[in-house]
Amino acid sequence: MAFVVQRPKLNLAEKLYLPAVLGGLLLTIRHFFKGAAGRNVTMQYPEVKWDDHLPEWYRGAPTLVADEWGRERCVSCQLCEFICPPRAITITPEEIPNSDPWAKVEKRPKEFEIDMIRCIYCGLCEEVCPEQAIYLRKDYSITGYTRAEMKHDKAKLYELGGVKAGVVNKWNEKK
Amino acid sequence: MTTTATPAQPKTEVPLLNVQVDGEWRQFPKGTRLIEACIKSGQYVPHYCYHPKLSSPGNCRMCLVQLGMPKLGADRKPELGEDGRPILNWSPRPAISCATEISEGMGVRTSGPLVEECRNGVMEFLLINHPLDCPICDQAGECRLQEFSVEYGKGESRFLEEKVKKPKRVDIGERIVLDDERCIMCSRCIRFMQEVAHDDVLGFVNRGSHTTLTVYPGKRLDNNYSLNTVDICPVGALTSKDFRFRMRVWFLKETKSIDVNCGTGSNILISSREGIVHRITPRENDFVNSCWMPDSHRLNFHYLHDEDRLKTPLVKSAPATWTDAISTAAAQLKSHEPARIAMIASARMTNEELFLARRLATALGIEQFDVLPRPQEGDGFLISNDGNPNTTGAKLLGLHCGGRLSAIAAGVASGAIRGLLVLGEDATQCGIAEGDLANLETLVVVDILPNKTTPHATVLLPASGFAEKRGSMINLAGRIQRLNRAISAPGLARDDWEILRDLIVAVGGPNGVYSIEEVFRAMAAETPALTGLSMAGIGDLGVELALDGAPRRAEI
Amino acid sequence: MDISSFLFQPSVFLIWTSLVKTLFILFGAILPLVSLAVFAERKVSAFIQDRVGPNRVGAPTSLVGFKKDYSLWGLGQMVADPIKLLLKENFIPKSVNKFYYYIAPKLTMIPPLLVLAVIPFGSSFLGVPMVIANVDIGILFVFAVSSLGVYGIVLAGWASNSKYPFLGGIRSSSQMISYELALGLSVVPIFLICGTLNLSQIVDWQVKNGWLIAPFAVGGGSLSLVQRVLLWIPMVISFVIFLVSMFAETNRTPFDLPEAEQELIGGYHTEYSSMGFALFFLGEYAAMIAGSGVIVTLFFGGWSLPFIPDGSSHWLFGLTNIPDWLPGVVWGFVNINVFFAKVSLFIFFFIWVRWTVPRFRYDQLMKLGWIYFFEIALANIFLAALVLVYIK
């Protein structure tokens, strides 16, 4: 169905454009002086940071966490590797040796690699994790000089993740 | 051996019975298990303990259905309804469909309130003691318990008491680890060991919730067919040490192929991810291997990822381009009189490769060629007496099987043979001394792994392993079956048939084959037994050849 | 003949003073002004949009041993931008017409510089007039040369062998043709009033009789208020038409259709990189400076400010014991600065308008040029003539 746009009827002043242009110029010059006087809202990163105001659910770099007893929560189920849309995660699983105090968990990652060049911070890995082992923490400034540097290995991921207390500890109970 | 491994049911006069499945009347041969009748009617019945190749103990209770029997009149004959069919009396009590044989006029409901309620209940019972191991369990992703709990489970547990603790990570065999907590007591593994492997080592101990699967005292699950119990285990109780914690199954790409470790040609599934084969499992083919395969064969794939794999063409041990390597090989082979060259092919090659090898021999005028026979002692089940997977094909394509090896060896030793072309074999196993190999002027070797022959090769051409190529092989029973490519060959290694094709062209022979299908077409045109067959025509289950006539295909 | 008398021979004197003036205009005024204009563009746009703008690049004093760097409000950006452009790879697409592709950026850069040759940028300095070429056809020269600027753009569009530059080039040429008419006609009343085409003489006239934007405001006060207002009317019309046409002529917003990025990527310079692109960039800003210079000269009294004497003055705040040449030097210097201050104000105005007024639609642009400005400018000539007849 055709739809006819009704053009507004303009009077002479409006047709001339000039009053409107002058009005616009006045508006912008007001902003100019406001800006020149330094009254703008820009935050001067990196001198000023918003870190303290980041919400609890902020999605920064994905990290691995340990529990209060220092056990790595990840059991290498590879669900995050599966769900990861840009395929940034690579996990190499291994069996926990019998000598380990947490041998009953049986499985852990031998290597856990997140390619931060690929990562899109979507948080699906955190959402899918059945062990609550992967969390998106508040580190957002992930930089490096080489591609290798941008691959977070297991050690780096635990360093960033630290300890996450207060989540379900299904392996610690009577089992 | 049971009836399971025999080919299709002989078409004798088994009476057909009328059975109503979910309101539709169908006919099935007498002796059919009810669950099979349901499945054949397209009504899937969830089950754990039932396995088509094993007996039915009926101990998982998952396959409960509602049964109806014909209403009998005063004359003890079924009363017929308006449609001329018996009127059914529906039992208020469910029955397990796996251990019930069909009878005339029987009716079955695979859904409905009663059946749903029963399944939900059974599911809840099965999950009472089941651990929350899914994140670490290798079965996750192909676990019947997971699948059915999605469909019939509650999503939460009403069980407040403590779960029964049972042994975990029990080493019950050389290749198997048992996790008793995950076991749902379906007894498939026990029945497999009794009925198929005939090695009765597994059994249940204790009662009720404490029932535990274990090996008999002093025995171990070391049978060469033990890994089949892992395949049929519906949960993650039995896991393969070889595959344990290697890769989650949902990543695996499954490629249908065949086993190349002996003349049986068991059908297999190659599970690979990103160019790495992680496991091999048997694929059902009632004409060949039923649902089983030997452990020794299924684990024999790690050499594909050997660090020493040949990856670059070598000319006098120096890396070369394929163009150079092929032309050098051709020039070297042509520099001798045909009578002074010999060729050793392998019955581990596919038909297509053997056919091209034969063409190459013709193009070069070679008359001294042979393949190495590999007699071995079979186990009377799935390991045959022939260690070569394609002896039948080699014979069919006109390559001798062992008769001329000693002559060739003698020729090499005496210096009568100055050039040798070795395809996928170790010439030292064919009776040729290593020192004699070093004295050869020309030694062209096509292989995938280094052996005692490869160091002496004047031209070494890296080829593809069984999971890296397509082709066909004919097993000892005369069934032609297909190999399929699961992964790509490492480095610069190429398909064997391409190497042979290029060699043929380089020595001035005919060309005209650009795909494996065309090789097969050319081969079928020249081989009476293969007339009318094509690569696609072989299908996933293969075609049995009448080796003195046309292919017999009606059986499919 | 010694060297000083050789230098002061009239013809030789003319040559080397012209050279000095040229060098000053080119390296002392235009290039720094372009740099400053680019910086101002970024800074003004930022302020108008409540942003900060470039504020990082300054003096990297820590490199030479100081404790910290000084950002100097981002003024280092003026140097950093050209350096960046110079160091970029000059990527030349495969299928361009090499000759025209190379020559096009130069063709856009040269005309604005040539325009500046006839614009008086100061009164006089030690008796030397502050104009490179004091030609009698001044304003005609300006029009003739500035209209050559379109060739660079059209050639760039054609030689790039790419659809967007091509469309940009086509738009540019039609736009320039449309507005040059109005541009030329709008200044005819000025010639009627001043009776000359020589830009220096037009400035001199304004010094005597007041700026043409408000003619006869100062100086020759023989006219009545009514006569002044009557004369003022055609001048305002002329000024508005000239100003708007100058925007179109320099491809500035709201008439930057040749490089409308939403439609044409970069327009005619899409396929250019490094210094090729930089020359287009420079050319645009140089054209802006030249245009501002012309406007200032024609309507705003050029280098003059009321009550500030020119370089021929011998008065310096009534001081007596000073060298004879000093007042001339001081006022000459002040006049030059007045000129460039006025030009800078206009550059600011150009930028200010760019970040205020949205781009015209193409049909609006053509309609404005052909249907309104052309006719109004034509009528304005007769109006000015009638007013002059009435006054005299």
CSV table of C-alpha atoms in Angstrom, one decimal, chain B residues 138-389:
chain,number,residue,atom,x,y,z
B,138,ASP,CA,33.3,-40.2,28.7
B,139,GLN,CA,29.9,-41.5,27.9
B,140,ALA,CA,28.4,-38.0,28.1
B,141,GLY,CA,27.0,-37.2,24.8
B,142,GLU,CA,26.3,-40.8,23.8
B,143,CYS,CA,24.8,-41.9,27.1
B,144,ARG,CA,21.4,-43.5,27.1
B,145,LEU,CA,20.8,-42.4,30.6
B,146,GLN,CA,21.4,-38.8,29.7
B,147,GLU,CA,19.2,-39.1,26.7
B,148,PHE,CA,16.3,-40.7,28.4
B,149,SER,CA,16.5,-38.5,31.5
B,150,VAL,CA,16.1,-35.6,29.2
B,151,GLU,CA,12.9,-37.2,27.8
B,152,TYR,CA,11.5,-38.9,30.9
B,153,GLY,CA,13.5,-37.6,33.8
B,154,LYS,CA,12.4,-35.0,36.4
B,155,GLY,CA,15.3,-32.6,36.2
B,156,GLU,CA,15.7,-32.7,40.0
B,157,SER,CA,16.1,-35.3,42.6
B,158,ARG,CA,13.5,-36.2,45.3
B,159,PHE,CA,16.0,-38.5,46.9
B,160,LEU,CA,17.1,-37.1,50.3
B,161,GLU,CA,19.0,-40.1,51.6
B,162,GLU,CA,22.7,-40.7,51.0
B,163,LYS,CA,23.6,-42.3,47.7
B,164,VAL,CA,25.1,-45.7,47.8
B,165,LYS,CA,28.9,-45.5,47.4
B,166,LYS,CA,30.5,-48.0,45.1
B,167,PRO,CA,34.0,-48.6,43.8
B,168,LYS,CA,35.1,-46.1,41.2
B,169,ARG,CA,38.0,-46.3,38.8
B,170,VAL,CA,38.3,-50.1,39.1
B,171,ASP,CA,40.9,-51.6,36.9
B,172,ILE,CA,39.1,-54.8,35.7
B,173,GLY,CA,41.1,-55.4,32.5
B,174,GLU,CA,44.0,-54.5,30.4
B,175,ARG,CA,42.0,-52.1,28.4
B,176,ILE,CA,39.0,-51.4,30.5
B,177,VAL,CA,38.2,-49.2,33.6
B,178,LEU,CA,35.0,-49.8,35.5
B,179,ASP,CA,33.0,-47.2,37.4
B,180,ASP,CA,30.5,-49.1,39.5
B,181,GLU,CA,28.6,-46.0,40.6
B,182,ARG,CA,27.6,-45.3,37.1
B,183,CYS,CA,26.5,-48.9,36.4
B,184,ILE,CA,22.7,-49.3,36.0
B,185,MET,CA,22.8,-53.1,36.1
B,186,CYS,CA,21.6,-53.7,32.6
B,187,SER,CA,24.0,-56.8,32.3
B,188,ARG,CA,24.7,-56.2,28.7
B,189,CYS,CA,28.4,-56.6,29.3
B,190,ILE,CA,27.8,-59.9,31.2
B,191,ARG,CA,25.7,-61.3,28.5
B,192,PHE,CA,28.1,-60.2,25.8
B,193,MET,CA,31.0,-62.0,27.5
B,194,GLN,CA,28.9,-65.1,28.0
B,195,GLU,CA,27.0,-65.3,24.7
B,196,VAL,CA,29.4,-63.7,22.2
B,197,ALA,CA,32.9,-63.8,23.6
B,198,HIS,CA,32.3,-67.0,25.5
B,199,ASP,CA,34.6,-65.8,28.2
B,200,ASP,CA,32.5,-65.7,31.3
B,201,VAL,CA,34.3,-63.3,33.6
B,202,LEU,CA,31.7,-60.6,34.6
B,203,GLY,CA,28.9,-60.9,37.1
B,204,PHE,CA,26.9,-59.1,39.7
B,205,VAL,CA,27.5,-59.4,43.4
B,206,ASN,CA,25.4,-58.1,46.4
B,207,ARG,CA,21.7,-57.3,46.3
B,208,GLY,CA,19.3,-54.4,45.8
B,209,SER,CA,20.8,-51.0,45.7
B,210,HIS,CA,24.2,-52.5,46.5
B,211,THR,CA,24.3,-54.7,43.4
B,212,THR,CA,27.7,-54.3,41.9
B,213,LEU,CA,29.3,-55.4,38.7
B,214,THR,CA,32.6,-57.0,39.1
B,215,VAL,CA,35.0,-59.6,37.6
B,216,TYR,CA,35.0,-63.1,39.1
B,217,PRO,CA,37.7,-63.5,41.7
B,218,GLY,CA,41.1,-64.2,40.1
B,219,LYS,CA,39.8,-63.3,36.6
B,220,ARG,CA,40.2,-60.2,34.5
B,221,LEU,CA,38.4,-58.8,31.6
B,222,ASP,CA,41.3,-59.2,29.2
B,223,ASN,CA,39.5,-60.9,26.4
B,224,ASN,CA,40.4,-59.6,22.9
B,225,TYR,CA,36.7,-58.6,22.5
B,226,SER,CA,36.5,-56.8,25.8
B,227,LEU,CA,36.2,-53.3,24.3
B,228,ASN,CA,32.8,-54.3,22.8
B,229,THR,CA,31.4,-54.2,26.3
B,230,VAL,CA,32.4,-50.5,26.4
B,231,ASP,CA,30.5,-50.0,23.1
B,232,ILE,CA,27.3,-51.6,24.4
B,233,CYS,CA,27.4,-50.2,27.9
B,234,PRO,CA,24.5,-47.7,27.8
B,235,VAL,CA,26.2,-45.6,30.5
B,236,GLY,CA,29.7,-44.7,31.4
B,237,ALA,CA,30.4,-47.6,33.7
B,238,LEU,CA,32.8,-49.3,31.3
B,239,THR,CA,35.3,-47.0,29.7
B,240,SER,CA,38.2,-47.7,27.3
B,241,LYS,CA,41.6,-46.9,28.7
B,242,ASP,CA,42.7,-46.0,25.2
B,243,PHE,CA,39.9,-43.4,24.7
B,244,ARG,CA,39.4,-42.4,28.3
B,245,PHE,CA,39.5,-38.6,28.7
B,246,ARG,CA,40.9,-38.1,25.3
B,247,MET,CA,38.0,-36.3,23.6
B,248,ARG,CA,34.4,-35.6,24.2
B,249,VAL,CA,32.3,-37.6,21.8
B,250,TRP,CA,30.3,-34.6,20.5
B,251,PHE,CA,33.4,-33.3,18.8
B,252,LEU,CA,34.0,-36.5,16.9
B,253,LYS,CA,33.3,-36.8,13.2
B,254,GLU,CA,32.3,-40.3,12.4
B,255,THR,CA,33.4,-41.8,9.1
B,256,LYS,CA,32.2,-45.2,7.9
B,257,SER,CA,35.0,-47.4,6.8
B,258,ILE,CA,36.3,-50.9,7.2
B,259,ASP,CA,39.0,-52.6,9.4
B,260,VAL,CA,42.2,-53.4,7.5
B,261,ASN,CA,43.9,-55.6,10.0
B,262,CYS,CA,42.8,-58.9,8.6
B,263,GLY,CA,40.8,-60.6,5.8
B,264,THR,CA,37.5,-60.3,7.7
B,265,GLY,CA,37.0,-56.7,6.9
B,266,SER,CA,35.0,-55.7,9.9
B,267,ASN,CA,32.9,-52.6,9.4
B,268,ILE,CA,34.1,-49.7,11.5
B,269,LEU,CA,33.3,-46.1,12.4
B,270,ILE,CA,36.4,-43.9,12.5
B,271,SER,CA,35.9,-41.1,15.1
B,272,SER,CA,38.2,-38.2,14.4
B,273,ARG,CA,38.4,-34.5,15.2
B,274,GLU,CA,40.5,-31.9,13.4
B,275,GLY,CA,42.7,-34.4,11.6
B,276,ILE,CA,43.2,-36.7,14.6
B,277,VAL,CA,41.7,-40.2,14.9
B,278,HIS,CA,40.6,-40.7,18.5
B,279,ARG,CA,38.9,-44.0,18.4
B,280,ILE,CA,37.6,-46.8,16.2
B,281,THR,CA,34.3,-48.6,17.0
B,282,PRO,CA,32.6,-51.4,15.2
B,283,ARG,CA,29.8,-50.6,12.8
B,284,GLU,CA,26.9,-53.0,12.5
B,285,ASN,CA,27.0,-55.2,9.4
B,286,ASP,CA,25.3,-58.5,9.8
B,287,PHE,CA,27.0,-59.9,6.7
B,288,VAL,CA,30.4,-59.4,8.2
B,289,ASN,CA,30.9,-58.6,11.9
B,290,SER,CA,27.5,-58.2,13.4
B,291,CYS,CA,28.2,-55.4,16.0
B,292,TRP,CA,31.6,-56.5,17.2
B,293,MET,CA,35.3,-56.2,16.4
B,294,PRO,CA,38.5,-57.4,18.2
B,295,ASP,CA,40.3,-55.0,20.5
B,296,SER,CA,43.6,-55.6,18.8
B,297,HIS,CA,42.2,-54.3,15.5
B,298,ARG,CA,40.4,-51.4,16.9
B,299,LEU,CA,43.3,-50.1,18.8
B,300,ASN,CA,45.7,-50.5,15.9
B,301,PHE,CA,45.4,-46.9,14.5
B,302,HIS,CA,47.8,-44.9,16.6
B,303,TYR,CA,50.5,-45.4,14.0
B,304,LEU,CA,48.6,-43.0,11.8
B,305,HIS,CA,49.8,-40.2,14.1
B,306,ASP,CA,53.3,-41.6,14.6
B,307,GLU,CA,55.9,-38.8,14.7
B,308,ASP,CA,58.0,-40.8,12.2
B,309,ARG,CA,55.3,-40.7,9.5
B,310,LEU,CA,56.7,-40.1,6.1
B,311,LYS,CA,55.6,-36.6,5.1
B,312,THR,CA,57.9,-35.4,2.4
B,313,PRO,CA,59.0,-37.1,-0.9
B,314,LEU,CA,62.7,-38.0,-0.7
B,315,VAL,CA,65.1,-38.4,-3.5
B,316,LYS,CA,68.2,-40.1,-2.3
B,317,SER,CA,67.2,-39.1,1.3
B,318,ALA,CA,66.9,-35.4,0.3
B,319,PRO,CA,63.6,-33.7,0.4
B,320,ALA,CA,62.2,-33.1,-3.1
B,321,THR,CA,59.0,-31.7,-4.6
B,322,TRP,CA,56.5,-34.2,-5.8
B,323,THR,CA,57.1,-33.3,-9.4
B,324,ASP,CA,60.8,-34.0,-9.1
B,325,ALA,CA,60.3,-37.1,-7.0
B,326,ILE,CA,57.9,-38.6,-9.5
B,327,SER,CA,60.0,-37.8,-12.6
B,328,THR,CA,63.1,-39.0,-10.9
B,329,ALA,CA,61.4,-42.3,-9.9
B,330,ALA,CA,60.1,-42.7,-13.4
B,331,ALA,CA,63.4,-42.0,-15.0
B,332,GLN,CA,65.2,-44.4,-12.7
B,333,LEU,CA,62.6,-47.2,-13.4
B,334,LYS,CA,62.8,-46.6,-17.1
B,335,SER,CA,66.6,-46.7,-17.1
B,336,HIS,CA,66.5,-50.5,-16.6
B,337,GLU,CA,65.4,-53.2,-19.0
B,338,PRO,CA,62.0,-54.5,-17.9
B,339,ALA,CA,63.4,-57.8,-17.1
B,340,ARG,CA,65.7,-56.3,-14.5
B,341,ILE,CA,63.0,-54.6,-12.5
B,342,ALA,CA,60.7,-56.2,-10.0
B,343,MET,CA,57.7,-54.9,-8.1
B,344,ILE,CA,56.5,-55.9,-4.7
B,345,ALA,CA,52.9,-54.7,-4.0
B,346,SER,CA,50.9,-55.3,-0.9
B,347,ALA,CA,47.6,-57.0,-0.2
B,348,ARG,CA,47.0,-54.2,2.2
B,349,MET,CA,46.5,-51.9,-0.7
B,350,THR,CA,43.0,-51.1,-2.0
B,351,ASN,CA,41.7,-52.6,-5.2
B,352,GLU,CA,42.1,-49.3,-6.9
B,353,GLU,CA,45.8,-49.1,-5.9
B,354,LEU,CA,46.4,-52.7,-6.9
B,355,PHE,CA,44.8,-52.1,-10.2
B,356,LEU,CA,47.0,-49.1,-10.9
B,357,ALA,CA,50.0,-51.0,-9.6
B,358,ARG,CA,49.2,-53.6,-12.2
B,359,ARG,CA,48.9,-50.9,-14.8
B,360,LEU,CA,52.2,-49.5,-13.8
B,361,ALA,CA,53.8,-52.9,-14.1
B,362,THR,CA,52.4,-53.3,-17.6
B,363,ALA,CA,53.5,-49.8,-18.6
B,364,LEU,CA,57.0,-50.6,-17.4
B,365,GLY,CA,56.9,-54.1,-18.9
B,366,ILE,CA,57.6,-55.6,-15.4
B,367,GLU,CA,56.9,-59.3,-15.3
B,368,GLN,CA,58.3,-60.0,-11.9
B,369,PHE,CA,55.8,-58.8,-9.4
B,370,ASP,CA,54.1,-60.2,-6.3
B,371,VAL,CA,52.4,-59.5,-3.1
B,372,LEU,CA,53.5,-60.6,0.3
B,373,PRO,CA,51.2,-63.2,1.9
B,374,ARG,CA,50.5,-62.9,5.6
B,375,PRO,CA,49.2,-66.1,7.0
B,376,GLN,CA,48.3,-66.0,10.7
B,377,GLU,CA,46.3,-67.9,13.1
B,378,GLY,CA,42.8,-66.6,13.3
B,379,ASP,CA,40.6,-66.8,16.4
B,380,GLY,CA,37.7,-68.4,14.6
B,381,PHE,CA,35.5,-65.4,15.1
B,382,LEU,CA,36.4,-62.0,13.7
B,383,ILE,CA,40.2,-62.5,13.2
B,384,SER,CA,40.8,-64.4,10.0
B,385,ASN,CA,43.7,-66.6,9.1
B,386,ASP,CA,44.9,-64.0,6.6
B,387,GLY,CA,46.6,-60.9,8.0
B,388,ASN,CA,46.1,-59.1,4.6
B,389,PRO,CA,42.8,-57.4,4.3
